[in-house]
Amino acid sequence: MLRHLMLHNLDKCNILTLYDEIFISNRMSLVVEKLDISLHNYLQETQGLVLLEDIRTVIQQMATALAALKRVGVIHGDVTTDNIMMVDRVRQPFRVKLIDFSQAMFSSQAKPGRILQTPQYRAAEIMLGLPFCEAVDIWALGCVMGIMMFGFELFPTTTDYDALLFIIDLLGPPPQHLMKAAQKSKVCFKKTDCGQWRLKTPEEYWGPDLSSHDDRKYTFRSLDEGKMLCLEQDNVTEADERRECMELLKEMVAWDERERITPADVLNHPFITKSYIHSTSRLSSCPQPAAALDATSIHMDNTELPPNTSEEEEEEEEEEEEEEEEEEEEEEEEKKKKKKKKKEKEKKKKKKKKEKKKKKKKNSCRRFFSWMTRIFCCYMDDVQE
């Protein structure tokens, strides 16, 4: 699959570069570019604390990768923090690439009922046994985004039942039209007397001797409630930024894949384009957090907002783009040099071969004339005698 992607130059779209395929002990191995650490390891090192600007950078690059895959009709099938690698966290912070295409498939191969993705990142349509497409990767990317936003997994489980339980807590029940079309609706759900589907209780699903295991590290029971926890009271611009970030997350984990945001639309979302900076803030009057969640008394004051740093951010982005262009130019130059050396080597080889052939021909002529001379001399000696 990776070789197929290289034919479409997708290594330019934040996807791992494949250089070659070699056989070692009769086993095929891939020669790929050297990368740094996974996003998972980075989040462990930094205790899951990620700035909104860095979340934007990662999601933008991954949306670029998924848009490229969608363009060639490929589903990655295993987007996780483990499969997002940093190129160089010191010199190129948060420049990332998508790796591990072992689960990848063409869209034409997607069949309802197929098991795909890591449980914590598994899209609703996979668990329900519905038809699926590239949208499963957007769901998984939304789960990655949730980890970067909150510092923990949204759906920490290894079973579909618990995952569906957590998803329903955050998103509400699945639409009934999806339940009617689902192949696996009876596995985790039960049909009521009025014809509506509901999730089975833990006792109904596990039986009397077993129970669900809840490893969730958050207390909010909807993404809207989670949004309230993230709102800034003093910095209106950052409050807008967090609101748009949460709105994007909600669109990425929609129950219905047809309503889920596409990779191209992610790239045009206000959180990515930062269009909210130039618009009138809709959060001039922020609702106060619930008393139960309020550890200290927070009040709005007349403190001036910090100057807009969008120009600095744009300059940084331009510098990053210039660095990337320089790297690409260097790589291209290196390829040209290698190609030139190869041609020169082949030219020298051909020249050497030609000279050898010419020398051989010359030696053959000399041997022939020497033989003729000896014959002639012998003949003259016979005549004289």
Short mmCIF file of C-alpha atoms in Angstrom, two decimals:
data_model
loop_
_atom_site.label_atom_id
_atom_site.label_comp_id
_atom_site.label_asym_id
_atom_site.label_seq_id
_atom_site.Cartn_x
_atom_site.Cartn_y
_atom_site.Cartn_z
CA MET A 1 0.00 0.00 0.00
CA LEU A 2 2.79 2.42 0.91
CA ARG A 3 4.43 1.80 -2.46
CA HIS A 4 1.11 2.68 -4.14
CA LEU A 5 0.95 5.93 -2.17
CA MET A 6 4.49 6.85 -3.21
CA LEU A 7 3.43 6.56 -6.87
CA HIS A 8 1.03 9.43 -6.13
CA ASN A 9 3.76 11.44 -4.31
CA LEU A 10 1.80 11.35 -1.04
CA ASP A 11 5.04 11.59 0.95
CA LYS A 12 4.62 15.34 0.29
CA CYS A 13 1.32 15.22 2.23
CA ASN A 14 2.57 14.38 5.75
CA ILE A 15 2.76 10.65 4.99
CA LEU A 16 5.79 8.46 5.74
CA THR A 17 8.33 8.32 2.88
CA LEU A 18 9.19 4.88 1.50
CA TYR A 19 12.65 4.69 -0.11
CA ASP A 20 12.99 1.04 -1.01
CA GLU A 21 12.00 -2.56 -0.32
CA ILE A 22 14.73 -5.09 0.47
CA PHE A 23 14.86 -8.77 1.44
CA ILE A 24 16.67 -9.79 4.63
CA SER A 25 16.74 -13.52 5.41
CA ASN A 26 14.00 -14.09 2.83
CA ARG A 27 11.76 -11.51 4.52
CA MET A 28 10.79 -8.26 2.88
CA SER A 29 11.71 -5.11 4.81
CA LEU A 30 10.86 -1.49 4.09
CA VAL A 31 13.49 1.24 3.91
CA VAL A 32 11.75 4.39 5.18
CA GLU A 33 12.74 7.84 6.35
CA LYS A 34 14.07 8.28 9.87
CA LEU A 35 11.62 9.97 12.24
CA ASP A 36 11.72 11.02 15.90
CA ILE A 37 9.18 9.83 18.51
CA SER A 38 5.47 9.11 18.36
CA LEU A 39 2.88 11.65 19.49
CA HIS A 40 1.91 9.12 22.19
CA ASN A 41 5.43 9.13 23.67
CA TYR A 42 5.64 12.91 23.40
CA LEU A 43 2.36 13.34 25.31
CA GLN A 44 3.66 10.99 28.01
CA GLU A 45 6.85 13.05 28.32
CA THR A 46 4.92 16.34 28.57
CA GLN A 47 2.13 14.86 30.74
CA GLY A 48 -0.41 15.50 27.99
CA LEU A 49 -0.16 19.30 28.09
CA VAL A 50 -0.55 20.67 24.54
CA LEU A 51 -1.13 24.29 23.52
CA LEU A 52 -4.05 25.10 21.22
CA GLU A 53 -1.61 26.33 18.58
CA ASP A 54 0.16 22.96 18.64
CA ILE A 55 -3.15 21.08 18.47
CA ARG A 56 -4.01 23.15 15.40
CA THR A 57 -0.65 22.35 13.79
CA VAL A 58 -1.02 18.58 14.28
CA ILE A 59 -4.67 18.40 13.17
CA GLN A 60 -3.95 20.51 10.09
CA GLN A 61 -1.14 18.19 8.99
CA MET A 62 -3.15 15.02 9.66
CA ALA A 63 -6.17 16.45 7.82
CA THR A 64 -3.83 17.11 4.89
CA ALA A 65 -2.71 13.46 5.00
CA LEU A 66 -6.30 12.15 5.23
CA ALA A 67 -7.43 14.44 2.40
CA ALA A 68 -4.66 12.99 0.22
CA LEU A 69 -5.66 9.41 1.14
CA LYS A 70 -9.32 10.17 0.40
CA ARG A 71 -8.29 11.57 -2.98
CA VAL A 72 -6.73 8.22 -3.97
CA GLY A 73 -9.50 6.17 -2.32
CA VAL A 74 -7.53 4.77 0.63
CA ILE A 75 -8.66 4.20 4.24
CA HIS A 76 -5.80 4.21 6.76
CA GLY A 77 -7.77 2.24 9.35
CA ASP A 78 -5.49 2.79 12.37
CA VAL A 79 -5.04 6.50 13.11
CA THR A 80 -3.77 6.72 16.70
CA THR A 81 -1.27 8.77 18.71
CA ASP A 82 1.15 5.83 18.23
CA ASN A 83 0.90 6.12 14.44
CA ILE A 84 1.51 9.87 14.30
CA MET A 85 5.26 10.45 14.40
CA MET A 86 7.21 13.64 14.98
CA VAL A 87 9.86 14.41 12.35
CA ASP A 88 12.19 16.24 14.76
CA ARG A 89 10.68 17.56 17.98
CA VAL A 90 13.66 19.85 18.65
CA ARG A 91 14.39 21.48 15.29
CA GLN A 92 10.90 21.14 13.79
CA PRO A 93 8.44 21.10 16.72
CA PHE A 94 5.10 19.45 15.91
CA ARG A 95 5.94 18.66 12.31
CA VAL A 96 4.33 15.21 12.08
CA LYS A 97 3.77 12.34 9.65
CA LEU A 98 1.25 9.52 9.45
CA ILE A 99 2.80 6.02 9.59
CA ASP A 100 1.83 2.31 9.72
CA PHE A 101 -0.31 1.36 6.74
CA SER A 102 -0.59 -2.31 7.73
CA GLN A 103 -4.38 -1.97 8.19
CA ALA A 104 -4.90 0.30 5.17
CA MET A 105 -7.32 -0.67 2.43
CA PHE A 106 -8.94 0.74 -0.67
CA SER A 107 -12.44 2.17 -0.18
CA SER A 108 -13.77 -0.49 -2.55
CA GLN A 109 -12.65 -3.17 -0.06
CA ALA A 110 -14.66 -1.69 2.84
CA LYS A 111 -17.38 -4.18 3.79
CA PRO A 112 -19.91 -3.80 6.67
CA GLY A 113 -19.07 -5.97 9.66
CA ARG A 114 -15.31 -5.83 9.18
CA ILE A 115 -13.33 -5.22 12.39
CA LEU A 116 -11.02 -2.25 12.02
CA GLN A 117 -9.18 0.29 14.20
CA THR A 118 -7.92 0.23 17.80
CA PRO A 119 -10.91 0.05 20.25
CA GLN A 120 -10.27 3.49 21.82
CA TYR A 121 -10.31 5.06 18.34
CA ARG A 122 -12.95 2.83 16.69
CA ALA A 123 -15.66 4.67 14.77
CA ALA A 124 -19.32 4.11 15.63
CA GLU A 125 -20.13 2.60 12.22
CA ILE A 126 -17.49 -0.12 12.71
CA MET A 127 -18.96 -1.11 16.09
CA LEU A 128 -22.51 -1.13 14.73
CA GLY A 129 -21.67 -3.06 11.57
CA LEU A 130 -22.65 -0.27 9.17
CA PRO A 131 -21.17 0.53 5.74
CA PHE A 132 -18.03 2.63 6.20
CA CYS A 133 -15.57 4.75 4.24
CA GLU A 134 -12.65 7.14 4.83
CA ALA A 135 -14.75 8.92 7.48
CA VAL A 136 -13.59 6.34 10.07
CA ASP A 137 -10.17 8.03 9.97
CA ILE A 138 -11.73 11.41 10.80
CA TRP A 139 -13.43 9.85 13.86
CA ALA A 140 -10.07 8.44 14.98
CA LEU A 141 -8.38 11.81 14.43
CA GLY A 142 -11.10 13.37 16.59
CA CYS A 143 -10.16 10.91 19.35
CA VAL A 144 -6.51 11.99 18.95
CA MET A 145 -7.60 15.62 19.19
CA GLY A 146 -9.56 14.87 22.38
CA ILE A 147 -6.44 13.39 23.98
CA MET A 148 -4.43 16.52 23.14
CA MET A 149 -7.21 18.81 24.43
CA PHE A 150 -7.98 17.09 27.74
CA GLY A 151 -4.87 15.00 28.42
CA PHE A 152 -6.72 11.66 28.45
CA GLU A 153 -8.66 9.32 26.17
CA LEU A 154 -12.32 10.08 25.51
CA PHE A 155 -13.23 6.39 25.22
CA PRO A 156 -10.71 4.42 27.35
CA THR A 157 -11.80 0.82 26.80
CA THR A 158 -11.04 -2.40 24.97
CA THR A 159 -14.67 -3.46 24.40
CA ASP A 160 -17.28 -2.14 21.98
CA TYR A 161 -19.99 -2.17 24.66
CA ASP A 162 -18.07 0.14 27.02
CA ALA A 163 -17.03 2.33 24.09
CA LEU A 164 -20.68 2.72 23.01
CA LEU A 165 -21.65 3.47 26.63
CA PHE A 166 -19.06 6.28 26.81
CA ILE A 167 -19.97 7.60 23.35
CA ILE A 168 -23.67 7.79 24.27
CA ASP A 169 -22.73 9.68 27.47
CA LEU A 170 -20.92 12.32 25.40
CA LEU A 171 -22.92 12.44 22.16
CA GLY A 172 -26.34 11.16 23.14
CA PRO A 173 -28.03 8.03 21.72
CA PRO A 174 -27.38 6.96 18.11
CA PRO A 175 -29.96 8.03 15.50
CA GLN A 176 -32.66 5.38 15.04
CA HIS A 177 -32.11 5.19 11.26
CA LEU A 178 -28.55 3.99 11.92
CA MET A 179 -29.77 1.36 14.37
CA LYS A 180 -32.26 0.01 11.84
CA ALA A 181 -29.51 -0.38 9.21
CA ALA A 182 -26.85 -1.78 11.58
CA GLN A 183 -25.83 -5.45 11.30
CA LYS A 184 -24.72 -5.59 14.94
CA SER A 185 -27.57 -3.65 16.54
CA LYS A 186 -28.67 -6.65 18.65
CA VAL A 187 -25.19 -7.22 20.10
CA CYS A 188 -25.14 -4.18 22.41
CA PHE A 189 -28.67 -2.78 22.00
CA LYS A 190 -32.19 -3.93 22.79
CA LYS A 191 -35.42 -3.00 21.01
CA THR A 192 -38.14 -1.62 23.27
CA ASP A 193 -41.88 -2.33 22.97
CA CYS A 194 -42.36 0.98 21.17
CA GLY A 195 -39.83 -0.01 18.51
CA GLN A 196 -36.97 2.22 19.73
CA TRP A 197 -33.43 0.93 20.26
CA ARG A 198 -31.65 1.42 23.60
CA LEU A 199 -28.26 0.32 24.90
CA LYS A 200 -28.41 -2.80 27.04
CA THR A 201 -27.74 -2.37 30.73
CA PRO A 202 -24.40 -3.76 32.01
CA GLU A 203 -26.32 -6.65 33.59
CA GLU A 204 -28.12 -7.42 30.32
CA TYR A 205 -24.86 -7.35 28.36
CA TRP A 206 -22.33 -8.86 30.78
CA GLY A 207 -24.62 -11.00 32.90
CA PRO A 208 -24.93 -10.99 36.71
CA ASP A 209 -21.33 -12.02 37.40
CA LEU A 210 -19.51 -9.41 35.29
CA SER A 211 -19.66 -5.64 34.95
CA SER A 212 -18.31 -2.75 32.89
CA HIS A 213 -14.95 -1.24 33.76
CA ASP A 214 -14.99 2.56 33.71
CA ASP A 215 -11.49 4.07 33.30
CA ARG A 216 -12.67 7.55 32.32
CA LYS A 217 -10.68 10.37 33.91
CA TYR A 218 -13.28 13.08 33.25
CA THR A 219 -16.56 13.90 34.94
CA PHE A 220 -18.38 15.84 32.22
CA ARG A 221 -21.09 13.90 30.42
CA SER A 222 -21.34 15.86 27.17
CA LEU A 223 -18.93 17.71 24.90
CA ASP A 224 -20.92 20.90 25.53
CA GLU A 225 -20.24 20.47 29.24
CA GLY A 226 -16.58 19.84 28.45
CA LYS A 227 -16.56 23.06 26.43
CA MET A 228 -17.59 25.04 29.52
CA LEU A 229 -14.59 23.68 31.42
CA CYS A 230 -12.24 24.99 28.73
CA LEU A 231 -13.58 28.54 28.44
CA GLU A 232 -11.25 31.40 29.33
CA GLN A 233 -12.82 34.21 31.36
CA ASP A 234 -10.18 36.91 30.85
CA ASN A 235 -8.85 36.27 27.34
CA VAL A 236 -11.74 36.55 24.87
CA THR A 237 -9.58 35.56 21.89
CA GLU A 238 -8.47 32.34 23.56
CA ALA A 239 -12.05 31.66 24.63
CA ASP A 240 -13.08 31.89 20.96
CA GLU A 241 -10.20 29.62 20.02
CA ARG A 242 -11.19 26.95 22.54
CA ARG A 243 -14.83 27.18 21.48
CA GLU A 244 -13.91 26.62 17.81
CA CYS A 245 -11.59 23.78 18.82
CA MET A 246 -14.45 22.05 20.64
CA GLU A 247 -16.87 22.68 17.76
CA LEU A 248 -14.42 20.99 15.39
CA LEU A 249 -14.12 18.01 17.74
CA LYS A 250 -17.92 17.63 17.83
CA GLU A 251 -18.04 17.60 14.01
CA MET A 252 -15.29 14.96 13.85
CA VAL A 253 -17.08 12.47 16.12
CA ALA A 254 -20.60 12.73 14.70
CA TRP A 255 -22.58 9.46 14.90
CA ASP A 256 -23.54 9.51 11.22
CA GLU A 257 -20.54 9.39 8.88
CA ARG A 258 -22.53 11.40 6.33
CA GLU A 259 -22.77 14.27 8.82
CA ARG A 260 -19.14 13.95 9.90
CA ILE A 261 -16.76 16.65 8.72
CA THR A 262 -14.49 15.76 5.77
CA PRO A 263 -10.69 16.26 5.73
CA ALA A 264 -11.07 19.14 3.25
CA ASP A 265 -13.63 20.84 5.51
CA VAL A 266 -11.34 20.36 8.52
CA LEU A 267 -8.69 22.37 6.68
CA ASN A 268 -11.25 25.15 6.10
CA HIS A 269 -12.66 25.09 9.64
CA PRO A 270 -12.39 28.37 11.64
CA PHE A 271 -10.21 26.66 14.25
CA ILE A 272 -7.64 25.82 11.55
CA THR A 273 -7.92 29.02 9.48
CA LYS A 274 -8.22 31.23 12.62
CA SER A 275 -10.96 33.25 10.92
CA TYR A 276 -12.56 33.86 14.33
CA ILE A 277 -9.72 36.28 15.16
CA HIS A 278 -10.99 38.79 12.60
CA SER A 279 -14.68 38.42 13.51
CA THR A 280 -16.65 39.93 16.37
CA SER A 281 -16.41 37.70 19.41
CA ARG A 282 -19.57 35.87 20.37
CA LEU A 283 -18.17 35.20 23.83
CA SER A 284 -18.10 38.76 25.16
CA SER A 285 -20.35 37.52 27.95
CA CYS A 286 -19.17 34.09 29.08
CA PRO A 287 -21.51 31.98 31.23
CA GLN A 288 -20.14 31.26 34.67
CA PRO A 289 -19.05 27.68 35.41
CA ALA A 290 -21.26 25.53 37.64
CA ALA A 291 -20.77 26.07 41.38
CA ALA A 292 -19.83 22.40 41.92
CA LEU A 293 -16.91 22.79 39.51
CA ASP A 294 -15.83 26.22 40.75
CA ALA A 295 -12.77 25.96 42.98
CA THR A 296 -12.21 29.74 43.17
CA SER A 297 -14.34 32.77 42.50
CA ILE A 298 -13.70 33.96 38.93
CA HIS A 299 -14.80 37.42 37.82
CA MET A 300 -14.42 39.41 34.65
CA ASP A 301 -12.28 42.53 35.10
CA ASN A 302 -11.08 45.40 32.93
CA THR A 303 -7.63 43.96 32.33
CA GLU A 304 -6.46 44.73 28.81
CA LEU A 305 -6.12 41.81 26.47
CA PRO A 306 -2.61 40.96 25.29
CA PRO A 307 -1.72 42.23 21.82
CA ASN A 308 -2.81 40.07 18.92
CA THR A 309 0.02 37.70 18.08
CA SER A 310 -1.40 36.57 14.74
CA GLU A 311 1.35 38.42 12.83
CA GLU A 312 4.06 36.64 14.82
CA GLU A 313 2.30 33.33 14.27
CA GLU A 314 2.07 34.02 10.53
CA GLU A 315 5.79 34.86 10.47
CA GLU A 316 6.57 31.61 12.29
CA GLU A 317 4.41 29.67 9.84
CA GLU A 318 6.18 31.38 6.91
CA GLU A 319 9.56 30.50 8.43
CA GLU A 320 8.46 26.88 8.86
CA GLU A 321 7.25 26.79 5.25
CA GLU A 322 10.56 28.27 4.07
CA GLU A 323 12.47 25.66 6.09
CA GLU A 324 10.35 22.89 4.58
CA GLU A 325 10.92 24.30 1.08
CA GLU A 326 14.68 24.50 1.73
CA GLU A 327 14.68 20.90 2.94
CA GLU A 328 12.76 19.78 -0.13
CA GLU A 329 15.18 21.71 -2.36
CA GLU A 330 18.14 20.11 -0.59
CA GLU A 331 16.59 16.67 -1.01
CA GLU A 332 15.93 17.38 -4.68
CA GLU A 333 19.49 18.66 -5.13
CA GLU A 334 20.84 15.56 -3.40
CA LYS A 335 18.79 13.35 -5.72
CA LYS A 336 20.10 15.26 -8.74
CA LYS A 337 23.69 14.85 -7.54
CA LYS A 338 23.20 11.12 -7.02
CA LYS A 339 21.63 10.83 -10.46
CA LYS A 340 24.49 12.81 -12.01
CA LYS A 341 27.11 10.65 -10.27
CA LYS A 342 25.34 7.54 -11.48
CA LYS A 343 25.30 8.83 -15.06
CA GLU A 344 29.00 9.77 -14.89
CA LYS A 345 29.82 6.35 -13.49
CA GLU A 346 27.88 4.65 -16.28
CA LYS A 347 29.57 6.91 -18.85
CA LYS A 348 33.03 6.03 -17.53
CA LYS A 349 32.12 2.37 -17.54
CA LYS A 350 30.96 2.55 -21.16
CA LYS A 351 34.10 4.48 -22.15
CA LYS A 352 36.34 1.94 -20.44
CA LYS A 353 34.50 -0.90 -22.14
CA LYS A 354 34.83 0.83 -25.52
CA GLU A 355 38.56 1.42 -25.04
CA LYS A 356 39.04 -2.20 -24.02
CA LYS A 357 37.19 -3.35 -27.12
CA LYS A 358 39.23 -1.01 -29.32
CA LYS A 359 42.47 -2.21 -27.77
CA LYS A 360 41.43 -5.81 -28.30
CA LYS A 361 40.66 -5.08 -31.94
CA LYS A 362 44.00 -3.34 -32.35
CA ASN A 363 45.85 -6.29 -30.82
CA SER A 364 44.01 -8.65 -33.17
CA CYS A 365 45.15 -6.60 -36.17
CA ARG A 366 48.73 -6.62 -34.90
CA ARG A 367 48.68 -10.38 -34.45
CA PHE A 368 47.28 -10.80 -37.98
CA PHE A 369 49.98 -8.61 -39.58
CA SER A 370 52.69 -10.35 -37.56
CA TRP A 371 51.45 -13.70 -38.82
CA MET A 372 51.35 -12.43 -42.41
CA THR A 373 54.90 -11.14 -42.05
CA ARG A 374 56.18 -14.49 -40.83
CA ILE A 375 54.43 -16.34 -43.68
CA PHE A 376 55.85 -13.94 -46.24
CA CYS A 377 59.39 -14.25 -44.86
CA CYS A 378 59.18 -18.04 -44.92
CA TYR A 379 57.97 -17.94 -48.51
CA MET A 380 60.85 -15.66 -49.57
CA ASP A 381 63.36 -17.98 -47.90
CA ASP A 382 61.95 -20.92 -49.87
CA VAL A 383 62.17 -19.00 -53.15
CA GLN A 384 65.80 -18.03 -52.55
CA GLU A 385 66.72 -21.60 -51.83
#
